[in-house]
PDB file of C-alpha atoms in Angstrom:
ATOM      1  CA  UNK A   1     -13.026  -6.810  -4.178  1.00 48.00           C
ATOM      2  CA  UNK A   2     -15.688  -4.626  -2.766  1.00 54.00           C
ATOM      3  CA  UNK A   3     -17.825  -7.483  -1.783  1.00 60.00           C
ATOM      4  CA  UNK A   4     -14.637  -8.854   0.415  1.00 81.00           C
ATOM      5  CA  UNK A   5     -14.147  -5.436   1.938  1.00 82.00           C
ATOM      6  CA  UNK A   6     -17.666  -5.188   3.015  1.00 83.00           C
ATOM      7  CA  UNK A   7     -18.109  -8.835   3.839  1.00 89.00           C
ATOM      8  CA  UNK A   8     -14.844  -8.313   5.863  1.00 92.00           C
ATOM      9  CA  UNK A   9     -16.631  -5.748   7.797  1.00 93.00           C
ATOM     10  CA  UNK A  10     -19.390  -7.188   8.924  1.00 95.00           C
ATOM     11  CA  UNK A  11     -18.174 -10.405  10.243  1.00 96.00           C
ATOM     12  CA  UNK A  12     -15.543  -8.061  12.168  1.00 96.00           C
ATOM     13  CA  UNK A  13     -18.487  -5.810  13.394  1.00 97.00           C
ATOM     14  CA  UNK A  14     -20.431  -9.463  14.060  1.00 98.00           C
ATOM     15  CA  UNK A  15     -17.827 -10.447  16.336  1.00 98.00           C
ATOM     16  CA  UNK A  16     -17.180  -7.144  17.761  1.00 98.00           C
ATOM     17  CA  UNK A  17     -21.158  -7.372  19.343  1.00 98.00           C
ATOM     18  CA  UNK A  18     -20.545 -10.741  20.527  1.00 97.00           C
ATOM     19  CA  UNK A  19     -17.689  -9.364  22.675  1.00 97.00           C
ATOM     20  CA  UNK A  20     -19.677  -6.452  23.663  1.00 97.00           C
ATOM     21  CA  UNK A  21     -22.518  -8.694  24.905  1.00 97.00           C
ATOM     22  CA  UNK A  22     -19.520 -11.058  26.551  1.00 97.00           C
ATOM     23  CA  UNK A  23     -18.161  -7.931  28.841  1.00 96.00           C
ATOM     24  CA  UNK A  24     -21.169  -6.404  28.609  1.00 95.00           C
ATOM     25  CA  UNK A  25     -23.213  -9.028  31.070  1.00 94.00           C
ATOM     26  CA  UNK A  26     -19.446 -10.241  32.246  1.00 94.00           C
ATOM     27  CA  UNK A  27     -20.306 -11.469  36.093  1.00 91.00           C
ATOM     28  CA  UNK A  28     -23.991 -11.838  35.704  1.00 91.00           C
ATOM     29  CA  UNK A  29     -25.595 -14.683  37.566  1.00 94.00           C
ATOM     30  CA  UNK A  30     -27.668 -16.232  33.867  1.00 95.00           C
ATOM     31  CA  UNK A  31     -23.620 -15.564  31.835  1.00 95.00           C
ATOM     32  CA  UNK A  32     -24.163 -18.892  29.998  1.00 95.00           C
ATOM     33  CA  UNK A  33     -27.876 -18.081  28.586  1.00 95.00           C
ATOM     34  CA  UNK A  34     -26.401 -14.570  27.898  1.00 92.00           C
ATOM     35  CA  UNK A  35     -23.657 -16.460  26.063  1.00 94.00           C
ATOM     36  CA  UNK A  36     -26.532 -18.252  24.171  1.00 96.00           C
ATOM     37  CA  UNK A  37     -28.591 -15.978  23.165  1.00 94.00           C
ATOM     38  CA  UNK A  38     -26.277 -12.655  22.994  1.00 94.00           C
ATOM     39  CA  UNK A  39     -23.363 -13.962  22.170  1.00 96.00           C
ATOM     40  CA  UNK A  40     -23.899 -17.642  19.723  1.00 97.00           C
ATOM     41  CA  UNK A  41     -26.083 -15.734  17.123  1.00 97.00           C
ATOM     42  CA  UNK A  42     -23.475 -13.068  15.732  1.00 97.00           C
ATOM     43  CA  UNK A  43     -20.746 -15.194  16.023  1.00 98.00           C
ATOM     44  CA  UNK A  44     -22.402 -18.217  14.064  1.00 97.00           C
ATOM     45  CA  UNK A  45     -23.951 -15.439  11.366  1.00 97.00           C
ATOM     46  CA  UNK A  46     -19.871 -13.879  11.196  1.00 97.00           C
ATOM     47  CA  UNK A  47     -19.011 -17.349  10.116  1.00 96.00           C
ATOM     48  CA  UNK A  48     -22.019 -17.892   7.881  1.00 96.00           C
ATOM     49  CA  UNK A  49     -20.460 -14.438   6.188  1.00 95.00           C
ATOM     50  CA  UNK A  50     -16.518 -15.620   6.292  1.00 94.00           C
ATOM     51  CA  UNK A  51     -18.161 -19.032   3.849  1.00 94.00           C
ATOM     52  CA  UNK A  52     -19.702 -16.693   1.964  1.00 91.00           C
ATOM     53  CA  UNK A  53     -23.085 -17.592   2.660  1.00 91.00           C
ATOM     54  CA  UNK A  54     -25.856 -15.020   1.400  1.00 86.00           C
ATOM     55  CA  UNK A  55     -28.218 -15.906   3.672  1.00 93.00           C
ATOM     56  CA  UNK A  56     -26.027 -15.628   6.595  1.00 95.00           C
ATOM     57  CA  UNK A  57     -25.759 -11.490   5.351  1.00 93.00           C
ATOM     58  CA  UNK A  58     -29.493 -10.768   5.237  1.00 93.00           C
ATOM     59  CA  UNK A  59     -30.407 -12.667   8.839  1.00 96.00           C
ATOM     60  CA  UNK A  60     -27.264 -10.639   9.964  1.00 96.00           C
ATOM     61  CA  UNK A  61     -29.469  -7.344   9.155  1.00 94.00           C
ATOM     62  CA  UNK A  62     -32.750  -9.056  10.354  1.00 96.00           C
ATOM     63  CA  UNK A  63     -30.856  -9.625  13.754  1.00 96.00           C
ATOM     64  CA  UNK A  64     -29.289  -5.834  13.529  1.00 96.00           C
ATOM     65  CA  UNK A  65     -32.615  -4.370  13.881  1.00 96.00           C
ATOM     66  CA  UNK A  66     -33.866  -6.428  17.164  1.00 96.00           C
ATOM     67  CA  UNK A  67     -29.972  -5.518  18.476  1.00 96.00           C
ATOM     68  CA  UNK A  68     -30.685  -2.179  17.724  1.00 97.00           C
ATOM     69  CA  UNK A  69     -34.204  -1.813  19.383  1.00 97.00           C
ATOM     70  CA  UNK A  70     -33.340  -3.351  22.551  1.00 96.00           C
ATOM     71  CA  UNK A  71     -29.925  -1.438  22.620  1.00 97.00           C
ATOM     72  CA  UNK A  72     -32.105   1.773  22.137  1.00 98.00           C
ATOM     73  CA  UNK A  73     -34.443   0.482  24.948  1.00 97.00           C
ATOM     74  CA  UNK A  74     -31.733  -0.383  27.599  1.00 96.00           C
ATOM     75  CA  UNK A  75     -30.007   3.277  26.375  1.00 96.00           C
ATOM     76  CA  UNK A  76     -33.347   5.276  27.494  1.00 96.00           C
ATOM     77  CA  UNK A  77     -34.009   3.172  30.272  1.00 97.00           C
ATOM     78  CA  UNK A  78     -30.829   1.686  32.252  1.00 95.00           C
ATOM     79  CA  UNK A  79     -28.237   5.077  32.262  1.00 95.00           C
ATOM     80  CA  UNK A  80     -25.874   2.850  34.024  1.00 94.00           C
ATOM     81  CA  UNK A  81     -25.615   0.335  30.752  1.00 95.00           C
ATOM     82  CA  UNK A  82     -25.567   3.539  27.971  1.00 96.00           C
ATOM     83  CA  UNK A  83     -22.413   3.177  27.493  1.00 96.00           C
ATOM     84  CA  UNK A  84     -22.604  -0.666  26.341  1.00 97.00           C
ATOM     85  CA  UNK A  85     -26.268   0.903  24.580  1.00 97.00           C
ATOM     86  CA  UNK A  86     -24.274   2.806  22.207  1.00 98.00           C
ATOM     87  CA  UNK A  87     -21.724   0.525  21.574  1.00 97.00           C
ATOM     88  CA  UNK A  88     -24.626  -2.118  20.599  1.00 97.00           C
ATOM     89  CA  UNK A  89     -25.874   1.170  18.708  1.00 98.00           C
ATOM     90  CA  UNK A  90     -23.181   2.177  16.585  1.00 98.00           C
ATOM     91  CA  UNK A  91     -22.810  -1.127  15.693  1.00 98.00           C
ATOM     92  CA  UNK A  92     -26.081  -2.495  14.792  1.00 97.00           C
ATOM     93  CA  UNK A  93     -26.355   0.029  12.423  1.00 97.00           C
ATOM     94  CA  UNK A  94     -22.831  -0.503  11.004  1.00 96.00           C
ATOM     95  CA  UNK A  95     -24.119  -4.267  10.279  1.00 96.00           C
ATOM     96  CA  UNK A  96     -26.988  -2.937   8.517  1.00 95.00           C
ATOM     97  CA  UNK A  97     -25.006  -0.139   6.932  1.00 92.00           C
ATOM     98  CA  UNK A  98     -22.594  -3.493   5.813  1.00 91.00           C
ATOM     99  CA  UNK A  99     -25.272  -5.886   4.996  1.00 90.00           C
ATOM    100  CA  UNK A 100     -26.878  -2.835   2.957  1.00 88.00           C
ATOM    101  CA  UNK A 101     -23.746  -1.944   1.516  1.00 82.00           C
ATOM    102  CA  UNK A 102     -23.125  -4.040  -1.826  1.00 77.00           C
ATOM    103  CA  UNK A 103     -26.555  -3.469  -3.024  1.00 75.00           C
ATOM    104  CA  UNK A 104     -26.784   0.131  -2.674  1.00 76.00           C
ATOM    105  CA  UNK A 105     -23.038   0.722  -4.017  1.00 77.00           C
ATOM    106  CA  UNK A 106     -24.898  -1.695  -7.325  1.00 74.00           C
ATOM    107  CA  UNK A 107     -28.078   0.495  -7.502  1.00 75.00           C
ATOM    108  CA  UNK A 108     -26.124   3.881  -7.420  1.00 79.00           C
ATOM    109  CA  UNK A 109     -23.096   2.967  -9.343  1.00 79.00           C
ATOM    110  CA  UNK A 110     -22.923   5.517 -12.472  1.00 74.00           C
ATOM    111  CA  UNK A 111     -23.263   3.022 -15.789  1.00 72.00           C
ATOM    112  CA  UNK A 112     -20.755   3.279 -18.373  1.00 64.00           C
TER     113      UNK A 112
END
């Protein structure tokens, strides 16, 4: 049940950074290889998650941390884009946080 929950979770916050990447660049002259290379990775991993593949989980928090580095690089950099930053922010680490979350909840789960 908790693996469904958290599994749940990340493909939601999966899809949630495609969109944010979609409106994000929305009206930029390169919006198809933004598509492809923003957009196509967390929505194929959110899948990968939703057929309950375990690989598709771990490359989800591989991926987090480059979405999380160059959200914290456009945040100190571009003020304009800080508010799409933190929105990649908050949600890279959310996908780590979810990816994490099963394991952690295992290793610190009192034993009866």
């Amino acid at each position: 049940m908790e693996m469904d929950r958290s599994r749940a979770w990340l493909a939601a916050m999966l899809l949630a950074l495609a969109a944010l990447y979609a409106v994000w660049f929305l009206g930029d002259r390169h919006y198809t290889a933004v598509l492809l290379v923003f957009c196509l990775p967390p929505v194929l991993l959110s899948l990968g998650v939703l057929v309950r593949r375990t690989s598709a989980a771990f490359w989800a928090g591989v991926f987090a941390l480059f979405w999380f580095a160059h959200a914290v690089m456009v945040a100190w950099s571009r003020p304009a884009e800080a508010g799409y930053a933190w929105g990649g922010i908050v949600l890279s680490v959310g996908i780590v946080l979810a990816t994490s979350w099963p394991a952690l909840r295992g290793r610190f789960r009192k034993k009866a």
